[in-house]
Short mmCIF file of C-alpha atoms in Angstrom, two decimals:
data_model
loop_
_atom_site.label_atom_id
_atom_site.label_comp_id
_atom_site.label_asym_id
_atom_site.label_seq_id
_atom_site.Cartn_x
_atom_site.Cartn_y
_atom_site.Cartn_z
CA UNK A 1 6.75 -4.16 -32.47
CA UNK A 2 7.34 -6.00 -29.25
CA UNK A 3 8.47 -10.05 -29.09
CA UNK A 4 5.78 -10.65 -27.22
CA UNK A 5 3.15 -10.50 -29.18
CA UNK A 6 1.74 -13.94 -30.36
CA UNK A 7 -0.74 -14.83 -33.06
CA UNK A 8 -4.40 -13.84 -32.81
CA UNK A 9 -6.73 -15.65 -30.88
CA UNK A 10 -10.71 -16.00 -30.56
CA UNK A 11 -12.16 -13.02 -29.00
CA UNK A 12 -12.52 -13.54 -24.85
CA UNK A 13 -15.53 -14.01 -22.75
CA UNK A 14 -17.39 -10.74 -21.27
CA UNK A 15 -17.81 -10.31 -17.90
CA UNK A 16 -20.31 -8.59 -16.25
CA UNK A 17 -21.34 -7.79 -12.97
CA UNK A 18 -22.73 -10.32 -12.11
CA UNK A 19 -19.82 -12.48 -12.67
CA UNK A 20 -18.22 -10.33 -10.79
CA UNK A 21 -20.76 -10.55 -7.52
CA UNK A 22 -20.41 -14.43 -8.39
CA UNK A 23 -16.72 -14.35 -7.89
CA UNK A 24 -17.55 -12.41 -4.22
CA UNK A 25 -19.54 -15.17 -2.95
CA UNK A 26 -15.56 -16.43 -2.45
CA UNK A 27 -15.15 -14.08 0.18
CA UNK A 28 -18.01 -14.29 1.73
CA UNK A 29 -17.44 -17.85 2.80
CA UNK A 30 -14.22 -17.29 3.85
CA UNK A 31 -16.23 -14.44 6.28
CA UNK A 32 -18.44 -16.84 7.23
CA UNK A 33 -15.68 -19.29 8.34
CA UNK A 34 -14.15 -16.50 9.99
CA UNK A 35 -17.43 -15.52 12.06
CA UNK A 36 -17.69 -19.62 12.79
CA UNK A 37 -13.94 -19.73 14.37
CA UNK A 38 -14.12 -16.22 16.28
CA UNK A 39 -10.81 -15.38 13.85
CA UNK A 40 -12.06 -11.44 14.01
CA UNK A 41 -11.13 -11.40 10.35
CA UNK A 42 -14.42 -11.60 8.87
CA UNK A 43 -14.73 -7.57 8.34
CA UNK A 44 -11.25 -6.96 7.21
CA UNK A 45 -12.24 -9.76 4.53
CA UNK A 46 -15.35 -8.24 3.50
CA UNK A 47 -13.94 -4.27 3.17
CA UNK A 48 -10.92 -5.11 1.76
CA UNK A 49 -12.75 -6.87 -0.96
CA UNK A 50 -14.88 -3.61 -1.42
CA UNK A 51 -11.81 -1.64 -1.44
CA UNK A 52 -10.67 -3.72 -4.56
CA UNK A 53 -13.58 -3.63 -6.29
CA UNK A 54 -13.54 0.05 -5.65
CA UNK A 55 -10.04 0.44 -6.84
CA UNK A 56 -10.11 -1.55 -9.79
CA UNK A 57 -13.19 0.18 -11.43
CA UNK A 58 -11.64 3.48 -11.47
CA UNK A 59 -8.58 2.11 -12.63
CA UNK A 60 -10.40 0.61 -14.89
CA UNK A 61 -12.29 3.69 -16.42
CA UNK A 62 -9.01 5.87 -15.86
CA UNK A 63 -6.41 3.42 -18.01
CA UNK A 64 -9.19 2.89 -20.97
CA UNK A 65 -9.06 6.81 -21.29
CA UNK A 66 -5.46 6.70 -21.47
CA UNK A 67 -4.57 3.59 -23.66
CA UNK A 68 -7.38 5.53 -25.78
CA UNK A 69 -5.01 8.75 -25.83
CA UNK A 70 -1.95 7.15 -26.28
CA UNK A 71 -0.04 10.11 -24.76
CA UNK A 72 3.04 10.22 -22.93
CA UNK A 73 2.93 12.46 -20.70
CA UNK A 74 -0.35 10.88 -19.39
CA UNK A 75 1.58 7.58 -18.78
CA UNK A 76 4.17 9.25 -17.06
CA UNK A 77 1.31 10.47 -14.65
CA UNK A 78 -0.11 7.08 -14.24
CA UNK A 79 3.28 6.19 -13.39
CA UNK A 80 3.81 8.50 -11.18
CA UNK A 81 0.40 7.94 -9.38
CA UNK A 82 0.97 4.52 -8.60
CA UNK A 83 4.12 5.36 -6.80
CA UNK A 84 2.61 8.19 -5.03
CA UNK A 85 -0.43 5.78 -3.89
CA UNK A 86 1.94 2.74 -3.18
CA UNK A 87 3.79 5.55 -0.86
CA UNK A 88 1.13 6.33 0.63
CA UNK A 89 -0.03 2.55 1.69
CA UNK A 90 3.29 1.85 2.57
CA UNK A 91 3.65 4.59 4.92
CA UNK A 92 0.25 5.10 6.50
CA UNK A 93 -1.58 1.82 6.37
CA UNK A 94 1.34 -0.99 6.46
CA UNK A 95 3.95 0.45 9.03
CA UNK A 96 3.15 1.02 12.55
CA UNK A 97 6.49 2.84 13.20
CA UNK A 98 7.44 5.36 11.38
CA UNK A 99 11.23 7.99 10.60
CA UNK A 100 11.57 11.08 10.26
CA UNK A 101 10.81 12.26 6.21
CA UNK A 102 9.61 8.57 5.63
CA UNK A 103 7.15 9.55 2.98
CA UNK A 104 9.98 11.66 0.92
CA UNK A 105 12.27 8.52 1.38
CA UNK A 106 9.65 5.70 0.50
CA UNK A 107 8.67 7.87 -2.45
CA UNK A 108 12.14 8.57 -3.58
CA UNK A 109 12.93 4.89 -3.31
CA UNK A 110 10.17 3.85 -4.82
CA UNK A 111 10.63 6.26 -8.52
CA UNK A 112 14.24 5.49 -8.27
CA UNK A 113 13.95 1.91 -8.70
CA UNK A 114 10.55 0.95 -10.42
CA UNK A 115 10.72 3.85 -13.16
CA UNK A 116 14.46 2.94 -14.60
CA UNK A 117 13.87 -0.51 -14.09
CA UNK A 118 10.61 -0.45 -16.13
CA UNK A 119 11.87 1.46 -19.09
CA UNK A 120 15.26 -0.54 -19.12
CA UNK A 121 13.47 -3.84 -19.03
CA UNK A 122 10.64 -3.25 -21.38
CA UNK A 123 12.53 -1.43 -23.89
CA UNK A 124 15.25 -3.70 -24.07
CA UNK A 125 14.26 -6.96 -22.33
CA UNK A 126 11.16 -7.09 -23.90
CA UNK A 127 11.67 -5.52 -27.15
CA UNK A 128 8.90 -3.12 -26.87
CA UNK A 129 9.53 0.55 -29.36
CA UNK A 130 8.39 2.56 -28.24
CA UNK A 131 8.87 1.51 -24.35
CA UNK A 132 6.08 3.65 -23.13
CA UNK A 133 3.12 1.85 -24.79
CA UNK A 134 0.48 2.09 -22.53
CA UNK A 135 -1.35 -1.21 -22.55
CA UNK A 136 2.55 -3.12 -21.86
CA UNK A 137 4.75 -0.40 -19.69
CA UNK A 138 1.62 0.86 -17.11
CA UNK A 139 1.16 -2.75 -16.25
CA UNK A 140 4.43 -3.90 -15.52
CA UNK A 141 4.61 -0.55 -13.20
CA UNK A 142 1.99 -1.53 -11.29
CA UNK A 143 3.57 -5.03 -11.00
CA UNK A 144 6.75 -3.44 -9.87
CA UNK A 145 4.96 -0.85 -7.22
CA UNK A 146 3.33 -3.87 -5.60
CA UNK A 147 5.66 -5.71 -5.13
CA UNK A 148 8.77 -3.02 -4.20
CA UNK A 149 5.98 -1.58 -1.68
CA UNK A 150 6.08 -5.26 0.07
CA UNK A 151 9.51 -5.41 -0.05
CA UNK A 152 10.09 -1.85 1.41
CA UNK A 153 7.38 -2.32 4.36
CA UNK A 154 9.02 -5.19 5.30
CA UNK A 155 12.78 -3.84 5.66
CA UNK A 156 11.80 -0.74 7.48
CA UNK A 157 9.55 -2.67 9.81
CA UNK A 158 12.59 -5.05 10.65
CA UNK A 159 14.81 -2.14 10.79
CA UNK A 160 12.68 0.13 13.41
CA UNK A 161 11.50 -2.40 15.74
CA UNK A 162 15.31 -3.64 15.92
CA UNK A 163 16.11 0.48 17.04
CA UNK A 164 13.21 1.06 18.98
CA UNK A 165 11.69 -2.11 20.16
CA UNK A 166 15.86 -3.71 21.19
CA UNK A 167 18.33 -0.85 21.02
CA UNK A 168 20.07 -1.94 24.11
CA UNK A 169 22.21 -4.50 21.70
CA UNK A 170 23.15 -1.14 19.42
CA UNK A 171 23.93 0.95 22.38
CA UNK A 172 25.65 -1.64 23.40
CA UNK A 173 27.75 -1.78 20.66
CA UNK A 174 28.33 1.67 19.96
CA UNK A 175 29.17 2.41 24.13
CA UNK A 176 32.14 0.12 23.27
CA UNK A 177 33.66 2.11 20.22
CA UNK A 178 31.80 0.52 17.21
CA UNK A 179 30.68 3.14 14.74
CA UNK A 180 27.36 3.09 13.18
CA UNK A 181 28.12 1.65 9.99
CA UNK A 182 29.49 -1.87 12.18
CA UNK A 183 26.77 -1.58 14.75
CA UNK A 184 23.64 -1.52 12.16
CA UNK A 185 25.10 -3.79 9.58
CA UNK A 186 23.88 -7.17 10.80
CA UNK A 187 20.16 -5.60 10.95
CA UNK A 188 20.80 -4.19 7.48
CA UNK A 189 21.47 -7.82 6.22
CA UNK A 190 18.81 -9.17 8.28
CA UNK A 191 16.18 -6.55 6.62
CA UNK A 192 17.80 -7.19 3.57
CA UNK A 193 17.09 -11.00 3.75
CA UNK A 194 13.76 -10.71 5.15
CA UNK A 195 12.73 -8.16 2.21
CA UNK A 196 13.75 -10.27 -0.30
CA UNK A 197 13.09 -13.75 0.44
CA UNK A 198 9.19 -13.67 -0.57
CA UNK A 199 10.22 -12.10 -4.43
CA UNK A 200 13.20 -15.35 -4.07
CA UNK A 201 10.69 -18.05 -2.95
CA UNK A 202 8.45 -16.82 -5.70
CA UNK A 203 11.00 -17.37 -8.27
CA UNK A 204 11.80 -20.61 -6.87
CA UNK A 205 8.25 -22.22 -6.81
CA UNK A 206 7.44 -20.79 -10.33
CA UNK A 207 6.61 -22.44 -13.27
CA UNK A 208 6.36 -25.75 -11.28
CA UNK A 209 4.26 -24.91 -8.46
CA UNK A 210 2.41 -22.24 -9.31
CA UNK A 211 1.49 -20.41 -12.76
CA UNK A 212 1.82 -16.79 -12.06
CA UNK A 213 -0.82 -14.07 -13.45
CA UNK A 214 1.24 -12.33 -15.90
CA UNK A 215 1.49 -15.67 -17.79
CA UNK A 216 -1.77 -16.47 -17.42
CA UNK A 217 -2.84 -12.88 -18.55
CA UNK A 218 -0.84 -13.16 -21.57
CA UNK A 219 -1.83 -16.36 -22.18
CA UNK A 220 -5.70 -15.47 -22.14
CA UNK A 221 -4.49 -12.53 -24.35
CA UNK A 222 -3.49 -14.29 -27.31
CA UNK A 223 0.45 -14.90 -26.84
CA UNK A 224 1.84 -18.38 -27.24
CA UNK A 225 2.56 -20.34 -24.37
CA UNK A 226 6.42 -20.03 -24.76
CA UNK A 227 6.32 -16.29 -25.27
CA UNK A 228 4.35 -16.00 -21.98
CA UNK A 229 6.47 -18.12 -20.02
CA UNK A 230 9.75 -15.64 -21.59
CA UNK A 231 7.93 -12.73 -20.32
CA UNK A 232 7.13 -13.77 -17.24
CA UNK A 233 10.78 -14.69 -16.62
CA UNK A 234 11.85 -11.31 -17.74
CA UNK A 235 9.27 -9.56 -15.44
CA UNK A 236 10.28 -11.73 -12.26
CA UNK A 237 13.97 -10.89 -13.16
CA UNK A 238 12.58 -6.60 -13.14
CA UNK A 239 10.74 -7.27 -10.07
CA UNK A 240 14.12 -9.00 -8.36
CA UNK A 241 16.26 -5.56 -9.60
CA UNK A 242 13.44 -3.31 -7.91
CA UNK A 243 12.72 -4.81 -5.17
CA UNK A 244 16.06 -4.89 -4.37
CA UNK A 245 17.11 -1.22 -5.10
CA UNK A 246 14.13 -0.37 -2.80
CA UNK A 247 14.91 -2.17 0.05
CA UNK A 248 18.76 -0.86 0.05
CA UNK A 249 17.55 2.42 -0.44
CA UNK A 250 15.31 2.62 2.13
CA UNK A 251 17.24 0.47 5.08
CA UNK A 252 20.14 2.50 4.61
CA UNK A 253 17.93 6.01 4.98
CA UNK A 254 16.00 4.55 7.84
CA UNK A 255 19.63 3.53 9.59
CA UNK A 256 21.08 6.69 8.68
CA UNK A 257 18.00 8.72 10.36
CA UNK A 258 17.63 6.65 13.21
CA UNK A 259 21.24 6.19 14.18
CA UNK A 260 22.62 9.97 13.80
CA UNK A 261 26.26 11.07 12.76
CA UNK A 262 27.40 11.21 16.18
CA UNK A 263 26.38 7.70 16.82
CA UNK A 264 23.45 7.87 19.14
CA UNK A 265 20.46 5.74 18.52
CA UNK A 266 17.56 8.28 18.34
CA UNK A 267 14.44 6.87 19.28
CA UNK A 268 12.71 10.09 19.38
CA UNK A 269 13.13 10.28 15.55
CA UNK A 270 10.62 7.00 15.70
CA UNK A 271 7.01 7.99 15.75
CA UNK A 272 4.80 4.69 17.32
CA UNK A 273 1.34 6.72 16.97
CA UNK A 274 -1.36 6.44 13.96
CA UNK A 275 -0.42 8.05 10.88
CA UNK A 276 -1.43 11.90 10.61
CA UNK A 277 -4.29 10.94 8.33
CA UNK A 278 -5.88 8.53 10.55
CA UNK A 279 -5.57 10.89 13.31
CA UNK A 280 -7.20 13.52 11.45
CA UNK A 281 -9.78 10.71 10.49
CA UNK A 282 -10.59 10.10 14.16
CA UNK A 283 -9.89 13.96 15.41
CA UNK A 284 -12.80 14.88 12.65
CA UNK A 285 -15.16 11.81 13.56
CA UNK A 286 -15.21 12.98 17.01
CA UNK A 287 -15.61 16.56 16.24
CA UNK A 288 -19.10 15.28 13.88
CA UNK A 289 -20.13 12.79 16.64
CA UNK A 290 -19.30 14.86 19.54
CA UNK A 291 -21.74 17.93 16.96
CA UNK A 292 -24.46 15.67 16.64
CA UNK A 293 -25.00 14.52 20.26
CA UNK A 294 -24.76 18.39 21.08
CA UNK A 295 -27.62 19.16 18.94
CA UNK A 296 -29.29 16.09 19.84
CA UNK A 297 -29.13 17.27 23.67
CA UNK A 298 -30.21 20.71 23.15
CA UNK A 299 -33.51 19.54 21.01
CA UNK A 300 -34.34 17.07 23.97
CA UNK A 301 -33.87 19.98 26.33
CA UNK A 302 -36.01 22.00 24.32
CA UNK A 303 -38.62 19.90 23.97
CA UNK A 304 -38.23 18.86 27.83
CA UNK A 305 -38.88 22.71 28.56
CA UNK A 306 -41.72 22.85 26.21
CA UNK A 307 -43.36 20.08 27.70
CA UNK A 308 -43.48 21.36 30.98
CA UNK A 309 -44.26 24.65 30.17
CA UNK A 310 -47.62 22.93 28.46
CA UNK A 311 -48.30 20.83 31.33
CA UNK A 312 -48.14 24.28 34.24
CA UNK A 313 -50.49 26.13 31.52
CA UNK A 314 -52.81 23.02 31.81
CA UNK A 315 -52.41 22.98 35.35
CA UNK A 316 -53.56 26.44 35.84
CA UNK A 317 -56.38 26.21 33.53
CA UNK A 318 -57.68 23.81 35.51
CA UNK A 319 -57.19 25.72 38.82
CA UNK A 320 -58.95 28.68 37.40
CA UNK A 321 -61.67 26.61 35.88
CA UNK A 322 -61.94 24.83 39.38
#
């Protein structure tokens, strides 16, 4: 039985739909205020609300099936999944530079600090036996992914464009007899500081500023106000830990790829371009353009050549019938 359950409360409202088309009508003026002010943002708005919508219906349908099943092994997957997707947004939609075996890193990363930190926190922290109950552990994963994923895009940003973008201050260094470990640590602090300070000013504005969404989620639940607020402290305190172990992770493989044994900055171990998959995106959206307007050609010729074949015929009837 976990601590955090509170007394019973009066059954919540059902949304539908069209609450839910309501609630879109938010974006949509924030589209039209981008269209007004030429801020470009207006379609970014608009599919990126899609894309949630999207997202959370099929999460929606999958997690039902498993809090119905109950099973282990099927929460381990879930867990699993969400790192593997928050991998794969970190790596190809978020960074525009890229290491060598990034995605194995990221993902590494990523299970090593959201999965021990989960099942620490909510077995312990939070009381909950067993720690695996669906409808408590999946969401406090997915709370950790997002937030580690933030945390990790931000650290490896800071750390490539500070080898590739200005590595005239680390060849510097190194030329005059630093090793790698003193030559990258001030941009391993720096990435540190940078990955960390949202998850710290979040901490530092909560309660007082701003009520977060787990609280208000439990709240709406049925949990008392003060058992909310404890959870919610517990869960900031998991995020910290994971967010953390993430971004250390990661900067120090991203240094350690970048910057080789023999201390040589390696840019060419930095790939600038699209990721794979949007390459193959655009290499097959050619391919079915470049298809179409070959067919499309070939029917106009046709129907060029049948034309004038029609039009000598009716030329030459009329020359014999002349």
């Amino acid at each position: 039985m976990s601590t955090m359950d509170g007394p019973p409360t009066e059954e919540s409202t059902h949304l539908s739909w069209a609450n839910v088309a309501l609630g879109l009508s938010f974006i949509l003026f924030d589209a039209v205020v981008s269209t007004s002010f030429n801020l470009g943002v207006g379609s970014s708005l608009i599919s990126a609300a899609l894309r949630c919508i999207v997202q959370l219906a099929i999460v929606g349908l999958l997690l039902q099936r498993v809090f119905e099943t109950n099973n282990p092994w099927a929460i381990a997957g879930i867990a699993f999944l969400l790192n593997f997707l928050g991998t794969v947004e970190a790596v190809a939609n978020k960074s525009k530079k890229r290491f060598n075996h990034m995605f194995l890193s990221v993902l590494v990363s990523l299970l090593g600090s959201t999965i021990p930190v989960s099942i620490i926190g909510t077995r312990y922290a939070m009381a909950v036996e067993p720690f695996w109950k669906p409808e408590q552990y999946i969401p406090i994963v997915g709370m950790l992914c997002g937030n580690t994923v933030s945390s990790v895009v931000v650290a490896i940003a800071y750390v490539l464009k500070e080898l590739y973008d200005n590595r005239d201050k680390i060849e510097t260094y190194l030329a005059f007899g630093a090793s790698r470990f003193e030559a990258c640590t001030p941009i391993a602090r720096e990435a540190l500081r940078l990955a960390l300070t949202p998850t710290i000013n979040q901490m530092s504005v909560m309660g007082i500023i701003s009520i977060p969404g787990m609280m208000t989620g439990a709240i709406l639940g049925g949990s008392s106000v003060s058992q909310a607020a404890k959870l919610q402290m517990i869960i900031m305190f998991m995020i910290s830990a994971s967010t953390t172990l993430a971004a250390i992770v990661t900067t120090m493989v991203s240094l350690a790829t970048v910057v080789d044994n023999d201390h040589r900055v390696r840019p060419d171990r930095v790939d600038v371009r699209e990721h794979a998959i949007w390459r193959a995106r655009d290499w097959l959206v050619s391919g079915i353009v470049g298809g179409v307007k070959a067919v499309g050609l070939r029917v106009a010729s046709c129907c060029r050549r049948k034309s004038a074949r029609t039009e000598d015929g009716c030329m030459e009837t009329e020359r014999l019938l002349g």
